[in-house]
Short mmCIF file of C-alpha atoms and ligand atoms in Angstrom, two decimals:
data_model
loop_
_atom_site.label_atom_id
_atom_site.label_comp_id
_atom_site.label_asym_id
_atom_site.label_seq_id
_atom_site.Cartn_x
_atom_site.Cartn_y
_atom_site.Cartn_z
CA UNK A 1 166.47 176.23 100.80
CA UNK A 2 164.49 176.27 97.56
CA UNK A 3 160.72 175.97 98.20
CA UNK A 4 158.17 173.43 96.49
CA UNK A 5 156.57 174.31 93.63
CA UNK A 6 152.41 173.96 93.51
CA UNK A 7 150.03 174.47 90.29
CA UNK A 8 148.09 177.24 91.18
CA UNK A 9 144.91 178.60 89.36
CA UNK A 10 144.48 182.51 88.54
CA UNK A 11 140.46 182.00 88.18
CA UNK A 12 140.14 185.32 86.11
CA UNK A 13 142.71 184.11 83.59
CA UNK A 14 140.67 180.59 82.26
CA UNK A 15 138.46 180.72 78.94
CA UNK A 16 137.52 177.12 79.07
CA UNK A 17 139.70 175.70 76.50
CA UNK A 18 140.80 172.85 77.74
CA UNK A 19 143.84 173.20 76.32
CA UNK A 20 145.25 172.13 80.16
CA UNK A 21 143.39 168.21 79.58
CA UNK A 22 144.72 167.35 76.44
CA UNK A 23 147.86 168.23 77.44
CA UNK A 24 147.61 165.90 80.59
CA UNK A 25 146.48 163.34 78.37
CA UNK A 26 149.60 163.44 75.94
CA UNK A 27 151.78 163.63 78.32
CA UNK A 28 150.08 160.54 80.28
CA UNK A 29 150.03 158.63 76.88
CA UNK A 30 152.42 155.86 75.68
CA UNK A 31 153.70 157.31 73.06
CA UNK A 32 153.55 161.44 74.39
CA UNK A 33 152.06 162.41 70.80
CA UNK A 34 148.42 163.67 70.34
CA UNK A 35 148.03 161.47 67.30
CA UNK A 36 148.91 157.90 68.34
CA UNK A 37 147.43 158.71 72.07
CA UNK A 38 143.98 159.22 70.55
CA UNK A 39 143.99 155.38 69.72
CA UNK A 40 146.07 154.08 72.05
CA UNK A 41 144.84 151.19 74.89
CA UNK A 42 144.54 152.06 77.65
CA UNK A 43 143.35 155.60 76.94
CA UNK A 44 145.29 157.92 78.26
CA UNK A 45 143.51 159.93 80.81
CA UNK A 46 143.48 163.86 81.82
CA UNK A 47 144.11 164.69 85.35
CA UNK A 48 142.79 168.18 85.39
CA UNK A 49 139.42 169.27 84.96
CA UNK A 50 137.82 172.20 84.16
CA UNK A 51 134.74 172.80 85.34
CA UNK A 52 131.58 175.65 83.98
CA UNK A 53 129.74 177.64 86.48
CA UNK A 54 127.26 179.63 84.96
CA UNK A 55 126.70 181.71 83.45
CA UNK A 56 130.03 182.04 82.02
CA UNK A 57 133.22 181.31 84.27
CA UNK A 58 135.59 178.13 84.01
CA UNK A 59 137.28 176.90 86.67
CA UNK A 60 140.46 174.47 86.25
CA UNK A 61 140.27 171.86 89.54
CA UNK A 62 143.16 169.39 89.78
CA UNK A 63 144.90 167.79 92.63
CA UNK A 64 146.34 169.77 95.70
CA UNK A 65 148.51 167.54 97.05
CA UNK A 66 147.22 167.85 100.27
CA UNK A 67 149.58 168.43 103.28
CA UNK A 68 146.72 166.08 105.63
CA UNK A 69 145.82 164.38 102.48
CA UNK A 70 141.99 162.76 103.57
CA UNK A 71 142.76 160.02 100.38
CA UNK A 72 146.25 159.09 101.28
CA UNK A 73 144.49 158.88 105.24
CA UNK A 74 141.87 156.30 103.80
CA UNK A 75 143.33 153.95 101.09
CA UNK A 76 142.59 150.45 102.44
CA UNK A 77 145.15 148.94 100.36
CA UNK A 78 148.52 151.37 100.96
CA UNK A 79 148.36 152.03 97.45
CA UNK A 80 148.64 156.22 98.07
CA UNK A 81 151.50 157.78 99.43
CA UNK A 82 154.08 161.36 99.47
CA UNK A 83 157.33 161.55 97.48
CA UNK A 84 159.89 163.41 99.14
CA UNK A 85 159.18 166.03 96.55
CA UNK A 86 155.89 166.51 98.73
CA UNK A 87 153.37 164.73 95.69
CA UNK A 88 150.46 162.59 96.61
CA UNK A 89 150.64 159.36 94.23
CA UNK A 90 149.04 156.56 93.51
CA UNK A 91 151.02 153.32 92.69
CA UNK A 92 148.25 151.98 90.44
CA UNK A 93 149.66 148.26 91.29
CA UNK A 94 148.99 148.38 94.61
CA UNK A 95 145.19 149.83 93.90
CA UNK A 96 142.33 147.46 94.47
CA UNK A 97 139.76 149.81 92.73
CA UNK A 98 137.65 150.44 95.98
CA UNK A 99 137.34 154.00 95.51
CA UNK A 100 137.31 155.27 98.43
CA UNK A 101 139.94 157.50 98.00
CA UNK A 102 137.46 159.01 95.33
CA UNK A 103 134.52 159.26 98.24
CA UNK A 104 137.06 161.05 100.36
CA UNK A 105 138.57 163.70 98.32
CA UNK A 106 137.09 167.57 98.68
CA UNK A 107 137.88 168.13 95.36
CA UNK A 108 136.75 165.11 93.45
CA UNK A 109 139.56 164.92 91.33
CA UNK A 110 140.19 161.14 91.54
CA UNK A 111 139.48 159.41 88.37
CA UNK A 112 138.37 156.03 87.92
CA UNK A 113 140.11 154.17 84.52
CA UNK A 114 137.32 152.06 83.31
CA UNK A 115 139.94 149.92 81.33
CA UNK A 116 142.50 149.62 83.80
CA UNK A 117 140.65 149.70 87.38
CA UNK A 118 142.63 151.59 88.34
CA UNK A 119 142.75 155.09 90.29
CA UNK A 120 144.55 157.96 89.04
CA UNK A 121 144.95 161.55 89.80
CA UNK A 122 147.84 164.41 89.26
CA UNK A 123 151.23 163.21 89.51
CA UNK A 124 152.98 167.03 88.50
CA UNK A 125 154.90 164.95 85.43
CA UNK A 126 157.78 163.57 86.82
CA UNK A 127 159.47 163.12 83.62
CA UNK A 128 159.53 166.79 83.02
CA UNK A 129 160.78 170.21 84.13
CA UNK A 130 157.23 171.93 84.22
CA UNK A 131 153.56 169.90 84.29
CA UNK A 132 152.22 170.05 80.87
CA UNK A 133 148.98 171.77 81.87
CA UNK A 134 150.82 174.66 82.45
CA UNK A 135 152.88 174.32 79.99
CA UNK A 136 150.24 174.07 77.38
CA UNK A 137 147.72 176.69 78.69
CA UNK A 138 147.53 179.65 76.43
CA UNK A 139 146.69 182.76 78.97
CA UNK A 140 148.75 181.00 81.73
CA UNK A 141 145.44 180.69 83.92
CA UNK A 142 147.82 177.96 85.73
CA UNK A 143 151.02 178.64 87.09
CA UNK A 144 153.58 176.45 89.11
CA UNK A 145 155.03 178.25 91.75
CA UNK A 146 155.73 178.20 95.48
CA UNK A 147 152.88 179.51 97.63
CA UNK A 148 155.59 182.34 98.66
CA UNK A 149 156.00 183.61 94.80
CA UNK A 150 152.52 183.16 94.17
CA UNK A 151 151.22 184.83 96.92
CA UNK A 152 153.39 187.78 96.51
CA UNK A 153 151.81 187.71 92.84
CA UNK A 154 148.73 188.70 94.13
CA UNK A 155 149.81 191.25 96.70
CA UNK A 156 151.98 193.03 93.36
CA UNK A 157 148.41 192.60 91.59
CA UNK A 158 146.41 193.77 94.16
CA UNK A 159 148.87 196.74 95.39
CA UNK A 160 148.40 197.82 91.57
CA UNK A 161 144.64 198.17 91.30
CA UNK A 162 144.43 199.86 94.68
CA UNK A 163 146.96 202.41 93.22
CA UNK A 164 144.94 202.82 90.21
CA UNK A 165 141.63 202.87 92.26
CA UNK A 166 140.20 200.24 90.03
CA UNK A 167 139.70 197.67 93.27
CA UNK A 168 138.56 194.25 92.20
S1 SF4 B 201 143.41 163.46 95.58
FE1 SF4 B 201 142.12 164.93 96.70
S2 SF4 B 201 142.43 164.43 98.89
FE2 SF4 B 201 144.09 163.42 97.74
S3 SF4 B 201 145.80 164.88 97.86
FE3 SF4 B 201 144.66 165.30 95.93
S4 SF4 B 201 143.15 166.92 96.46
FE4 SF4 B 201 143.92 166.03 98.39
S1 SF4 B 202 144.36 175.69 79.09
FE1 SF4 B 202 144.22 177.40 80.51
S2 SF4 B 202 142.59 178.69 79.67
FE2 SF4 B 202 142.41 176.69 78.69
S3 SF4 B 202 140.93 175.58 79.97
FE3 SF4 B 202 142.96 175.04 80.73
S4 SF4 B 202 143.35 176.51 82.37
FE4 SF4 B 202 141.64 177.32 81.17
#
């Protein structure tokens, strides 16, 4: 049995170009091209942040799709719930705009669509192959792949520099 896939972040990768949010925001745009989605209505939103800690690292944040997911847990209105694919989604006509799915979430990565109302957050694309951030990010500081692969990526990486005696 395949497993899931998850975006994961390599931290050390990221240059803070935000390359990752505009993609998000095309590809949650009407029309899925940068030029028309800068005017369209509603504005299409990004669903991954990146974040600056100083003095100089960027951190990508988006959602996790949490297994015990604390906003799926406290939505009032029913409007959050898991696709067999394992994704936590919002089904923006069931949202009341209470946000308390946004008071709940460790990673504050909730957004709140000032046109709409509405809640939204990471839905991995569904109408493509690969989610767009990762797609679109230039030193593939995101990568979707199942904690298994990934986690082995870091062992190979980790094996490598304790070979070399560099150490991290
Ligand atoms: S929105 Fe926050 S709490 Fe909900 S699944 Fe995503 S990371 Fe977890
Ligand atoms: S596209 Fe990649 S390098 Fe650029 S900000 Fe996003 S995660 Fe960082």
């Amino acid at each position: 049995m395949s497993q899931s896939k998850e975006i994961f972040v390599r931290l050390d990768r990221c240059v803070g170009c935000h390359t990752c949010k505009i993609a998000c925001s095309v590809e949650h745009s009407k029309s899925k091209n940068l030029f028309e989605a800068i005017s369209e209505q509603p504005t299409p939103k990004t669903r991954v942040y990146v974040e600056w800690v100083p003095p100089d690292r960027k951190v990508p944040i988006l959602c996790r799709h949490c297994e015990d997911a604390p906003c799926m847990h406290a939505c009032i209105s029913g409007a959050i719930s898991r696709t067999e694919e394992g994704i936590v989604i919002t089904n923006s006509d069931k949202c009341i705009g209470c946000w308390t799915c946004v008071m709940v979430c460790p990673y504050g990565v909730i957004g709140r669509h000032l046109e709409t109302r509405k809640a939204y957050r990471c839905d991995r694309c569904p109408d493509i192959q690969s989610p767009a951030c990762v797609d679109a990010c230039p030193t593939q500081a995101l990568v979707y792949r199942s904690v298994a692969a990934f986690s082995g990526d870091v062992r190979q990486d980790v094996a490598r520099e304790m070979v070399s005696g560099e150490g991290r």
